[in-house]
Amino acid sequence: MMYQTTLRDAFAFEGMGLHTGVPARVRVSPAAPGSGLRFRLNDAVEFPARADYVLETVRATVVGAEGHRVSTVEHLLSALLGCGVDNALIAVDGPEIPVEDGSAIVFADAIDAVGLATQPEPRVRWVPTAPRVFRDGDKTLIVTPAAAFRVRMTVDYPAPVGTQYIDLELTPERYRAEIAPARTFGYRHEVESLLARGLAQGGTIDNAVVFDTDGPMSPLRMPNEPVRHKVLDLVGDFALLGAYPQCEVIAIKSGHKLHCTAVRELVSDVPASRRSAENA
């Protein structure tokens, strides 16, 4: 895709938040060239979807400004970036993006349903000019120059998930087929602990894959669904670069905290990166 894109029409979802269990509504609308992805919260504040607006990364990516905040933005942002949307306005009423089925496929399907409109300005890409390594304990994230957006992800969880690996170039077609359907996941003992503490109030086996000691409590969509969902999360967090990523990301046991820390530093590290507009 050489030019910027936006949606041909708006789409909206209403539902429960995964972590808050509170009803919420999101409407995603077309936006002008050069707008990027932007949030409008409760008709009170508007700001760009960038890493410097991240407020929290515990179990979800939370963004906000001027006292307003919204949680669990990563699945919707992932769908927008994964499907190749450059410019859109994300208007949210409520504290969280509706969880839907715990994946990004409902958002990707909505994008496909309204279609994309090509805009008369070249796409802005974020292009690293040197490799960067980020660490957080046993978690590692490496970002290197590449011809396209590529992710190599390794996860290592206790049984029955275990160690999983995936390597793919994130074209819109591969994103829709191989990443968007992957649902958020957790262990039964973790879910029970969260519920006891008043958390994960919107979580059910219909919007998350819950693993018991002998396996998933509902059928998996793909044998390695957990590692694919971790790629989904990474794509959503890398949308906070504010431009289309042209890089290879090697991620080992990474999560929202490391993703957002890296993206924040990458955006500010001018000597090691550049934002480029493609020439038609």
PDB file of C-alpha atoms in Angstrom:
ATOM      1  CA  MET A   1       0.000   0.000   0.000  1.00  0.00           C
ATOM      2  CA  MET A   2       1.700   3.196  -1.194  1.00  0.00           C
ATOM      3  CA  TYR A   3      -0.966   5.698  -0.116  1.00  0.00           C
ATOM      4  CA  GLN A   4      -2.746   6.411   3.143  1.00  0.00           C
ATOM      5  CA  THR A   5      -6.148   4.855   3.749  1.00  0.00           C
ATOM      6  CA  THR A   6      -9.201   5.485   5.869  1.00  0.00           C
ATOM      7  CA  LEU A   7     -12.560   3.755   6.303  1.00  0.00           C
ATOM      8  CA  ARG A   8     -15.288   4.225   3.712  1.00  0.00           C
ATOM      9  CA  ASP A   9     -17.859   4.441   6.490  1.00  0.00           C
ATOM     10  CA  ALA A  10     -18.093   4.271  10.279  1.00  0.00           C
ATOM     11  CA  PHE A  11     -18.749   1.166  12.362  1.00  0.00           C
ATOM     12  CA  ALA A  12     -19.654   0.775  16.024  1.00  0.00           C
ATOM     13  CA  PHE A  13     -19.757  -1.825  18.785  1.00  0.00           C
ATOM     14  CA  GLU A  14     -21.457  -1.937  22.165  1.00  0.00           C
ATOM     15  CA  GLY A  15     -20.704  -4.458  24.885  1.00  0.00           C
ATOM     16  CA  MET A  16     -18.968  -5.264  28.133  1.00  0.00           C
ATOM     17  CA  GLY A  17     -15.380  -4.464  28.997  1.00  0.00           C
ATOM     18  CA  LEU A  18     -13.206  -7.517  29.700  1.00  0.00           C
ATOM     19  CA  HIS A  19     -11.630  -6.141  32.867  1.00  0.00           C
ATOM     20  CA  THR A  20     -14.271  -3.735  34.165  1.00  0.00           C
ATOM     21  CA  GLY A  21     -17.410  -5.621  33.201  1.00  0.00           C
ATOM     22  CA  VAL A  22     -18.953  -2.193  32.518  1.00  0.00           C
ATOM     23  CA  PRO A  23     -20.993  -1.475  29.361  1.00  0.00           C
ATOM     24  CA  ALA A  24     -19.126   0.583  26.786  1.00  0.00           C
ATOM     25  CA  ARG A  25     -19.503   1.783  23.223  1.00  0.00           C
ATOM     26  CA  VAL A  26     -16.945   2.509  20.533  1.00  0.00           C
ATOM     27  CA  ARG A  27     -17.508   4.132  17.139  1.00  0.00           C
ATOM     28  CA  VAL A  28     -14.719   4.174  14.562  1.00  0.00           C
ATOM     29  CA  SER A  29     -15.072   6.786  11.818  1.00  0.00           C
ATOM     30  CA  PRO A  30     -13.168   7.901   8.709  1.00  0.00           C
ATOM     31  CA  ALA A  31     -10.551  10.611   9.188  1.00  0.00           C
ATOM     32  CA  ALA A  32      -8.679  13.045   6.951  1.00  0.00           C
ATOM     33  CA  PRO A  33      -5.266  12.283   5.455  1.00  0.00           C
ATOM     34  CA  GLY A  34      -2.454  12.848   7.945  1.00  0.00           C
ATOM     35  CA  SER A  35      -4.751  12.473  10.955  1.00  0.00           C
ATOM     36  CA  GLY A  36      -3.403   9.096  12.006  1.00  0.00           C
ATOM     37  CA  LEU A  37      -5.333   7.023  14.526  1.00  0.00           C
ATOM     38  CA  ARG A  38      -6.924   9.207  17.203  1.00  0.00           C
ATOM     39  CA  PHE A  39      -9.042   8.681  20.325  1.00  0.00           C
ATOM     40  CA  ARG A  40     -11.966  10.794  21.462  1.00  0.00           C
ATOM     41  CA  LEU A  41     -13.069   9.889  24.991  1.00  0.00           C
ATOM     42  CA  ASN A  42     -16.540  10.639  26.339  1.00  0.00           C
ATOM     43  CA  ASP A  43     -16.860  13.611  23.930  1.00  0.00           C
ATOM     44  CA  ALA A  44     -14.492  15.448  26.272  1.00  0.00           C
ATOM     45  CA  VAL A  45     -10.911  14.970  25.097  1.00  0.00           C
ATOM     46  CA  GLU A  46      -9.165  13.958  21.866  1.00  0.00           C
ATOM     47  CA  PHE A  47      -5.569  12.821  21.408  1.00  0.00           C
ATOM     48  CA  PRO A  48      -3.450  10.734  19.020  1.00  0.00           C
ATOM     49  CA  ALA A  49      -2.943   7.003  19.489  1.00  0.00           C
ATOM     50  CA  ARG A  50       0.695   7.279  20.534  1.00  0.00           C
ATOM     51  CA  ALA A  51       2.805   5.688  23.230  1.00  0.00           C
ATOM     52  CA  ASP A  52       3.234   8.917  25.207  1.00  0.00           C
ATOM     53  CA  TYR A  53      -0.498   8.704  26.071  1.00  0.00           C
ATOM     54  CA  VAL A  54      -0.158   5.236  27.640  1.00  0.00           C
ATOM     55  CA  LEU A  55      -1.101   5.344  31.326  1.00  0.00           C
ATOM     56  CA  GLU A  56      -0.963   1.682  32.325  1.00  0.00           C
ATOM     57  CA  THR A  57       0.058  -1.712  30.931  1.00  0.00           C
ATOM     58  CA  VAL A  58      -1.091  -4.221  33.586  1.00  0.00           C
ATOM     59  CA  ARG A  59      -3.063  -6.940  31.721  1.00  0.00           C
ATOM     60  CA  ALA A  60      -4.115  -4.389  29.062  1.00  0.00           C
ATOM     61  CA  THR A  61      -2.946  -1.194  27.378  1.00  0.00           C
ATOM     62  CA  VAL A  62      -4.644   1.859  28.885  1.00  0.00           C
ATOM     63  CA  VAL A  63      -4.433   5.287  27.233  1.00  0.00           C
ATOM     64  CA  GLY A  64      -5.791   8.653  28.272  1.00  0.00           C
ATOM     65  CA  ALA A  65      -5.409  12.397  28.712  1.00  0.00           C
ATOM     66  CA  GLU A  66      -6.749  15.188  30.916  1.00  0.00           C
ATOM     67  CA  GLY A  67      -8.247  12.821  33.460  1.00  0.00           C
ATOM     68  CA  HIS A  68     -10.025  10.618  30.897  1.00  0.00           C
ATOM     69  CA  ARG A  69      -8.853   7.073  30.159  1.00  0.00           C
ATOM     70  CA  VAL A  70      -9.849   3.954  28.255  1.00  0.00           C
ATOM     71  CA  SER A  71      -8.596   0.407  28.776  1.00  0.00           C
ATOM     72  CA  THR A  72      -7.967  -2.564  26.487  1.00  0.00           C
ATOM     73  CA  VAL A  73      -7.323  -0.574  23.319  1.00  0.00           C
ATOM     74  CA  GLU A  74      -4.865  -3.107  21.894  1.00  0.00           C
ATOM     75  CA  HIS A  75      -7.332  -5.401  20.065  1.00  0.00           C
ATOM     76  CA  LEU A  76      -9.017  -2.589  18.128  1.00  0.00           C
ATOM     77  CA  LEU A  77      -5.718  -0.851  17.365  1.00  0.00           C
ATOM     78  CA  SER A  78      -4.331  -4.195  16.231  1.00  0.00           C
ATOM     79  CA  ALA A  79      -7.194  -4.663  13.770  1.00  0.00           C
ATOM     80  CA  LEU A  80      -6.791  -1.144  12.372  1.00  0.00           C
ATOM     81  CA  LEU A  81      -3.029  -1.468  11.855  1.00  0.00           C
ATOM     82  CA  GLY A  82      -3.221  -5.112  10.771  1.00  0.00           C
ATOM     83  CA  CYS A  83      -5.851  -4.319   8.128  1.00  0.00           C
ATOM     84  CA  GLY A  84      -3.889  -1.316   6.853  1.00  0.00           C
ATOM     85  CA  VAL A  85      -5.944   1.627   8.161  1.00  0.00           C
ATOM     86  CA  ASP A  86      -3.830   4.785   8.491  1.00  0.00           C
ATOM     87  CA  ASN A  87      -6.421   7.365   9.557  1.00  0.00           C
ATOM     88  CA  ALA A  88      -9.442   6.864  11.828  1.00  0.00           C
ATOM     89  CA  LEU A  89     -11.184   8.476  14.787  1.00  0.00           C
ATOM     90  CA  ILE A  90     -11.952   6.128  17.685  1.00  0.00           C
ATOM     91  CA  ALA A  91     -14.745   7.607  19.815  1.00  0.00           C
ATOM     92  CA  VAL A  92     -15.322   5.768  23.105  1.00  0.00           C
ATOM     93  CA  ASP A  93     -18.079   6.125  25.693  1.00  0.00           C
ATOM     94  CA  GLY A  94     -17.124   4.147  28.765  1.00  0.00           C
ATOM     95  CA  PRO A  95     -13.975   2.964  30.520  1.00  0.00           C
ATOM     96  CA  GLU A  96     -12.989   0.180  28.132  1.00  0.00           C
ATOM     97  CA  ILE A  97     -13.224  -1.003  24.527  1.00  0.00           C
ATOM     98  CA  PRO A  98     -15.918  -3.745  24.347  1.00  0.00           C
ATOM     99  CA  VAL A  99     -14.228  -7.146  24.504  1.00  0.00           C
ATOM    100  CA  GLU A 100     -16.500  -8.844  21.927  1.00  0.00           C
ATOM    101  CA  ASP A 101     -15.080 -12.386  21.525  1.00  0.00           C
ATOM    102  CA  GLY A 102     -11.647 -11.580  22.983  1.00  0.00           C
ATOM    103  CA  SER A 103      -9.914 -11.402  19.612  1.00  0.00           C
ATOM    104  CA  ALA A 104      -9.647  -8.793  16.852  1.00  0.00           C
ATOM    105  CA  ILE A 105     -11.655 -10.650  14.232  1.00  0.00           C
ATOM    106  CA  VAL A 106     -14.938  -8.785  14.862  1.00  0.00           C
ATOM    107  CA  PHE A 107     -13.126  -5.477  14.323  1.00  0.00           C
ATOM    108  CA  ALA A 108     -11.293  -6.802  11.246  1.00  0.00           C
ATOM    109  CA  ASP A 109     -14.607  -8.055   9.811  1.00  0.00           C
ATOM    110  CA  ALA A 110     -16.182  -4.627  10.416  1.00  0.00           C
ATOM    111  CA  ILE A 111     -13.287  -2.956   8.596  1.00  0.00           C
ATOM    112  CA  ASP A 112     -13.733  -5.337   5.675  1.00  0.00           C
ATOM    113  CA  ALA A 113     -17.490  -4.723   5.663  1.00  0.00           C
ATOM    114  CA  VAL A 114     -17.183  -0.932   5.301  1.00  0.00           C
ATOM    115  CA  GLY A 115     -14.070  -1.119   3.122  1.00  0.00           C
ATOM    116  CA  LEU A 116     -11.042   1.132   2.801  1.00  0.00           C
ATOM    117  CA  ALA A 117     -10.762   4.405   0.897  1.00  0.00           C
ATOM    118  CA  THR A 118      -7.389   5.355  -0.597  1.00  0.00           C
ATOM    119  CA  GLN A 119      -6.333   8.921   0.187  1.00  0.00           C
ATOM    120  CA  PRO A 120      -4.154  11.255  -1.894  1.00  0.00           C
ATOM    121  CA  GLU A 121      -1.130  11.320   0.406  1.00  0.00           C
ATOM    122  CA  PRO A 122       1.732   8.818   0.679  1.00  0.00           C
ATOM    123  CA  ARG A 123       1.692   6.467   3.669  1.00  0.00           C
ATOM    124  CA  VAL A 124       3.904   7.502   6.564  1.00  0.00           C
ATOM    125  CA  ARG A 125       6.129   4.699   7.780  1.00  0.00           C
ATOM    126  CA  TRP A 126       8.300   4.362  10.865  1.00  0.00           C
ATOM    127  CA  VAL A 127      11.626   2.927   9.713  1.00  0.00           C
ATOM    128  CA  PRO A 128      14.469   2.022  12.119  1.00  0.00           C
ATOM    129  CA  THR A 129      17.973   2.676  10.865  1.00  0.00           C
ATOM    130  CA  ALA A 130      19.723   0.537  13.492  1.00  0.00           C
ATOM    131  CA  PRO A 131      18.806  -2.470  15.668  1.00  0.00           C
ATOM    132  CA  ARG A 132      17.534  -1.822  19.200  1.00  0.00           C
ATOM    133  CA  VAL A 133      17.264  -4.276  22.097  1.00  0.00           C
ATOM    134  CA  PHE A 134      14.896  -3.883  25.056  1.00  0.00           C
ATOM    135  CA  ARG A 135      14.799  -6.099  28.142  1.00  0.00           C
ATOM    136  CA  ASP A 136      12.588  -6.505  31.188  1.00  0.00           C
ATOM    137  CA  GLY A 137      13.831  -9.400  33.312  1.00  0.00           C
ATOM    138  CA  ASP A 138      13.562 -12.544  31.179  1.00  0.00           C
ATOM    139  CA  LYS A 139      11.550 -10.699  28.515  1.00  0.00           C
ATOM    140  CA  THR A 140      13.307  -9.434  25.388  1.00  0.00           C
ATOM    141  CA  LEU A 141      12.256  -7.324  22.408  1.00  0.00           C
ATOM    142  CA  ILE A 142      14.525  -6.649  19.426  1.00  0.00           C
ATOM    143  CA  VAL A 143      13.585  -4.207  16.670  1.00  0.00           C
ATOM    144  CA  THR A 144      15.653  -4.269  13.477  1.00  0.00           C
ATOM    145  CA  PRO A 145      15.511  -2.695   9.999  1.00  0.00           C
ATOM    146  CA  ALA A 146      13.503  -4.713   7.465  1.00  0.00           C
ATOM    147  CA  ALA A 147      11.748  -4.369   4.131  1.00  0.00           C
ATOM    148  CA  ALA A 148       8.327  -5.041   5.678  1.00  0.00           C
ATOM    149  CA  PHE A 149       6.565  -5.442   9.041  1.00  0.00           C
ATOM    150  CA  ARG A 150       7.547  -8.876  10.348  1.00  0.00           C
ATOM    151  CA  VAL A 151       7.144 -10.452  13.783  1.00  0.00           C
ATOM    152  CA  ARG A 152       8.955 -13.447  15.284  1.00  0.00           C
ATOM    153  CA  MET A 153       7.292 -14.233  18.614  1.00  0.00           C
ATOM    154  CA  THR A 154       8.214 -16.822  21.254  1.00  0.00           C
ATOM    155  CA  VAL A 155       6.127 -17.486  24.379  1.00  0.00           C
ATOM    156  CA  ASP A 156       6.971 -19.818  27.247  1.00  0.00           C
ATOM    157  CA  TYR A 157       4.164 -20.553  29.710  1.00  0.00           C
ATOM    158  CA  PRO A 158       3.515 -23.324  32.222  1.00  0.00           C
ATOM    159  CA  ALA A 159       1.708 -26.417  30.933  1.00  0.00           C
ATOM    160  CA  PRO A 160      -0.573 -26.925  29.176  1.00  0.00           C
ATOM    161  CA  VAL A 161       0.342 -23.904  26.980  1.00  0.00           C
ATOM    162  CA  GLY A 162       4.110 -24.472  27.013  1.00  0.00           C
ATOM    163  CA  THR A 163       6.529 -22.955  24.502  1.00  0.00           C
ATOM    164  CA  GLN A 164       5.167 -21.692  21.186  1.00  0.00           C
ATOM    165  CA  TYR A 165       6.775 -19.818  18.275  1.00  0.00           C
ATOM    166  CA  ILE A 166       5.489 -18.046  15.187  1.00  0.00           C
ATOM    167  CA  ASP A 167       7.181 -16.094  12.396  1.00  0.00           C
ATOM    168  CA  LEU A 168       5.201 -14.159   9.819  1.00  0.00           C
ATOM    169  CA  GLU A 169       5.171 -11.061   7.656  1.00  0.00           C
ATOM    170  CA  LEU A 170       2.112  -9.036   8.625  1.00  0.00           C
ATOM    171  CA  THR A 171       0.281  -8.358   5.400  1.00  0.00           C
ATOM    172  CA  PRO A 172      -3.422  -7.512   5.784  1.00  0.00           C
ATOM    173  CA  GLU A 173      -4.346 -10.886   4.289  1.00  0.00           C
ATOM    174  CA  ARG A 174      -2.178 -12.894   6.690  1.00  0.00           C
ATOM    175  CA  TYR A 175      -3.214 -10.742   9.630  1.00  0.00           C
ATOM    176  CA  ARG A 176      -6.928 -11.400   9.012  1.00  0.00           C
ATOM    177  CA  ALA A 177      -6.461 -15.130   8.495  1.00  0.00           C
ATOM    178  CA  GLU A 178      -3.740 -16.004  11.010  1.00  0.00           C
ATOM    179  CA  ILE A 179      -3.735 -13.394  13.793  1.00  0.00           C
ATOM    180  CA  ALA A 180      -7.081 -11.578  14.112  1.00  0.00           C
ATOM    181  CA  PRO A 181      -9.079 -14.686  15.216  1.00  0.00           C
ATOM    182  CA  ALA A 182      -6.752 -15.489  18.163  1.00  0.00           C
ATOM    183  CA  ARG A 183      -8.431 -14.834  21.527  1.00  0.00           C
ATOM    184  CA  THR A 184      -7.021 -13.561  24.785  1.00  0.00           C
ATOM    185  CA  PHE A 185      -6.191 -16.380  27.206  1.00  0.00           C
ATOM    186  CA  GLY A 186      -5.386 -17.231  30.788  1.00  0.00           C
ATOM    187  CA  TYR A 187      -5.305 -19.993  33.360  1.00  0.00           C
ATOM    188  CA  ARG A 188      -8.320 -21.054  35.404  1.00  0.00           C
ATOM    189  CA  HIS A 189      -6.570 -20.362  38.727  1.00  0.00           C
ATOM    190  CA  GLU A 190      -5.607 -16.868  37.505  1.00  0.00           C
ATOM    191  CA  VAL A 191      -9.176 -16.096  36.422  1.00  0.00           C
ATOM    192  CA  GLU A 192     -10.575 -17.266  39.764  1.00  0.00           C
ATOM    193  CA  SER A 193      -8.047 -15.099  41.613  1.00  0.00           C
ATOM    194  CA  LEU A 194      -8.877 -12.038  39.475  1.00  0.00           C
ATOM    195  CA  LEU A 195     -12.611 -12.499  39.989  1.00  0.00           C
ATOM    196  CA  ALA A 196     -12.086 -12.798  43.752  1.00  0.00           C
ATOM    197  CA  ARG A 197     -10.321  -9.419  43.657  1.00  0.00           C
ATOM    198  CA  GLY A 198     -13.094  -7.785  41.625  1.00  0.00           C
ATOM    199  CA  LEU A 199     -11.142  -7.926  38.354  1.00  0.00           C
ATOM    200  CA  ALA A 200     -11.866  -9.532  34.961  1.00  0.00           C
ATOM    201  CA  GLN A 201     -15.559  -8.888  35.603  1.00  0.00           C
ATOM    202  CA  GLY A 202     -16.439  -9.164  31.915  1.00  0.00           C
ATOM    203  CA  GLY A 203     -14.460 -12.340  31.258  1.00  0.00           C
ATOM    204  CA  THR A 204     -16.195 -15.579  30.225  1.00  0.00           C
ATOM    205  CA  ILE A 205     -15.252 -18.691  28.275  1.00  0.00           C
ATOM    206  CA  ASP A 206     -17.002 -17.007  25.336  1.00  0.00           C
ATOM    207  CA  ASN A 207     -14.487 -14.139  25.156  1.00  0.00           C
ATOM    208  CA  ALA A 208     -11.291 -15.799  26.405  1.00  0.00           C
ATOM    209  CA  VAL A 209      -9.476 -19.111  26.190  1.00  0.00           C
ATOM    210  CA  VAL A 210      -9.223 -20.459  29.740  1.00  0.00           C
ATOM    211  CA  PHE A 211      -6.700 -23.246  30.359  1.00  0.00           C
ATOM    212  CA  ASP A 212      -7.229 -25.764  33.145  1.00  0.00           C
ATOM    213  CA  THR A 213      -4.538 -28.209  34.240  1.00  0.00           C
ATOM    214  CA  ASP A 214      -5.356 -30.659  31.442  1.00  0.00           C
ATOM    215  CA  GLY A 215      -5.993 -28.225  28.602  1.00  0.00           C
ATOM    216  CA  PRO A 216      -8.317 -25.501  27.285  1.00  0.00           C
ATOM    217  CA  MET A 217     -11.857 -25.419  28.697  1.00  0.00           C
ATOM    218  CA  SER A 218     -13.259 -24.612  25.232  1.00  0.00           C
ATOM    219  CA  PRO A 219     -12.011 -25.583  21.738  1.00  0.00           C
ATOM    220  CA  LEU A 220      -9.038 -23.679  20.341  1.00  0.00           C
ATOM    221  CA  ARG A 221      -9.402 -21.896  17.010  1.00  0.00           C
ATOM    222  CA  MET A 222      -5.778 -22.767  16.154  1.00  0.00           C
ATOM    223  CA  PRO A 223      -3.367 -25.166  17.880  1.00  0.00           C
ATOM    224  CA  ASN A 224      -1.013 -22.314  18.823  1.00  0.00           C
ATOM    225  CA  GLU A 225      -3.693 -19.707  19.522  1.00  0.00           C
ATOM    226  CA  PRO A 226      -1.854 -18.204  22.558  1.00  0.00           C
ATOM    227  CA  VAL A 227       1.273 -17.147  20.636  1.00  0.00           C
ATOM    228  CA  ARG A 228      -0.896 -15.779  17.830  1.00  0.00           C
ATOM    229  CA  HIS A 229      -2.817 -13.669  20.338  1.00  0.00           C
ATOM    230  CA  LYS A 230       0.470 -12.331  21.695  1.00  0.00           C
ATOM    231  CA  VAL A 231       1.319 -11.196  18.155  1.00  0.00           C
ATOM    232  CA  LEU A 232      -2.135  -9.587  18.000  1.00  0.00           C
ATOM    233  CA  ASP A 233      -1.343  -7.646  21.172  1.00  0.00           C
ATOM    234  CA  LEU A 234       2.087  -6.608  19.862  1.00  0.00           C
ATOM    235  CA  VAL A 235       0.582  -5.280  16.624  1.00  0.00           C
ATOM    236  CA  GLY A 236      -1.895  -3.213  18.650  1.00  0.00           C
ATOM    237  CA  ASP A 237       0.846  -1.780  20.845  1.00  0.00           C
ATOM    238  CA  PHE A 238       3.056  -0.999  17.825  1.00  0.00           C
ATOM    239  CA  ALA A 239       0.169   1.006  16.345  1.00  0.00           C
ATOM    240  CA  LEU A 240       1.178   3.514  19.038  1.00  0.00           C
ATOM    241  CA  LEU A 241       4.256   4.398  16.964  1.00  0.00           C
ATOM    242  CA  GLY A 242       1.976   6.829  15.134  1.00  0.00           C
ATOM    243  CA  ALA A 243       3.089   5.503  11.745  1.00  0.00           C
ATOM    244  CA  TYR A 244       3.136   2.208   9.880  1.00  0.00           C
ATOM    245  CA  PRO A 245       5.992   0.015  11.219  1.00  0.00           C
ATOM    246  CA  GLN A 246       8.518  -1.036   8.598  1.00  0.00           C
ATOM    247  CA  CYS A 247      10.676  -3.236  10.798  1.00  0.00           C
ATOM    248  CA  GLU A 248      11.230  -6.750  12.077  1.00  0.00           C
ATOM    249  CA  VAL A 249      10.317  -7.414  15.700  1.00  0.00           C
ATOM    250  CA  ILE A 250      11.779 -10.379  17.557  1.00  0.00           C
ATOM    251  CA  ALA A 251       9.840 -10.856  20.793  1.00  0.00           C
ATOM    252  CA  ILE A 252      10.631 -13.370  23.533  1.00  0.00           C
ATOM    253  CA  LYS A 253       8.049 -13.603  26.345  1.00  0.00           C
ATOM    254  CA  SER A 254       7.169  -9.927  25.832  1.00  0.00           C
ATOM    255  CA  GLY A 255       3.972  -8.169  26.897  1.00  0.00           C
ATOM    256  CA  HIS A 256       2.252  -4.794  26.994  1.00  0.00           C
ATOM    257  CA  LYS A 257       4.733  -3.217  29.408  1.00  0.00           C
ATOM    258  CA  LEU A 258       7.799  -4.041  27.300  1.00  0.00           C
ATOM    259  CA  HIS A 259       6.010  -3.263  24.017  1.00  0.00           C
ATOM    260  CA  CYS A 260       4.925   0.204  25.168  1.00  0.00           C
ATOM    261  CA  THR A 261       8.268   0.989  26.798  1.00  0.00           C
ATOM    262  CA  ALA A 262      10.031   0.086  23.559  1.00  0.00           C
ATOM    263  CA  VAL A 263       7.623   2.021  21.341  1.00  0.00           C
ATOM    264  CA  ARG A 264       7.949   5.126  23.521  1.00  0.00           C
ATOM    265  CA  GLU A 265      11.746   5.000  23.282  1.00  0.00           C
ATOM    266  CA  LEU A 266      11.749   4.179  19.572  1.00  0.00           C
ATOM    267  CA  VAL A 267       9.592   7.197  18.751  1.00  0.00           C
ATOM    268  CA  SER A 268      11.855   9.524  20.717  1.00  0.00           C
ATOM    269  CA  ASP A 269      15.125   8.012  19.430  1.00  0.00           C
ATOM    270  CA  VAL A 270      15.484  10.181  16.336  1.00  0.00           C
ATOM    271  CA  PRO A 271      19.068   9.116  15.360  1.00  0.00           C
ATOM    272  CA  ALA A 272      18.043   5.435  15.263  1.00  0.00           C
ATOM    273  CA  SER A 273      14.847   5.839  13.255  1.00  0.00           C
ATOM    274  CA  ARG A 274      13.115   7.954  10.653  1.00  0.00           C
ATOM    275  CA  ARG A 275       9.576   8.615   9.575  1.00  0.00           C
ATOM    276  CA  SER A 276       9.309   8.418   5.814  1.00  0.00           C
ATOM    277  CA  ALA A 277       6.527   9.141   3.348  1.00  0.00           C
ATOM    278  CA  GLU A 278       6.561   6.759   0.408  1.00  0.00           C
ATOM    279  CA  ASN A 279       6.789   8.225  -3.022  1.00  0.00           C
ATOM    280  CA  ALA A 280       4.101   7.127  -5.450  1.00  0.00           C
TER     281      ALA A 280
END
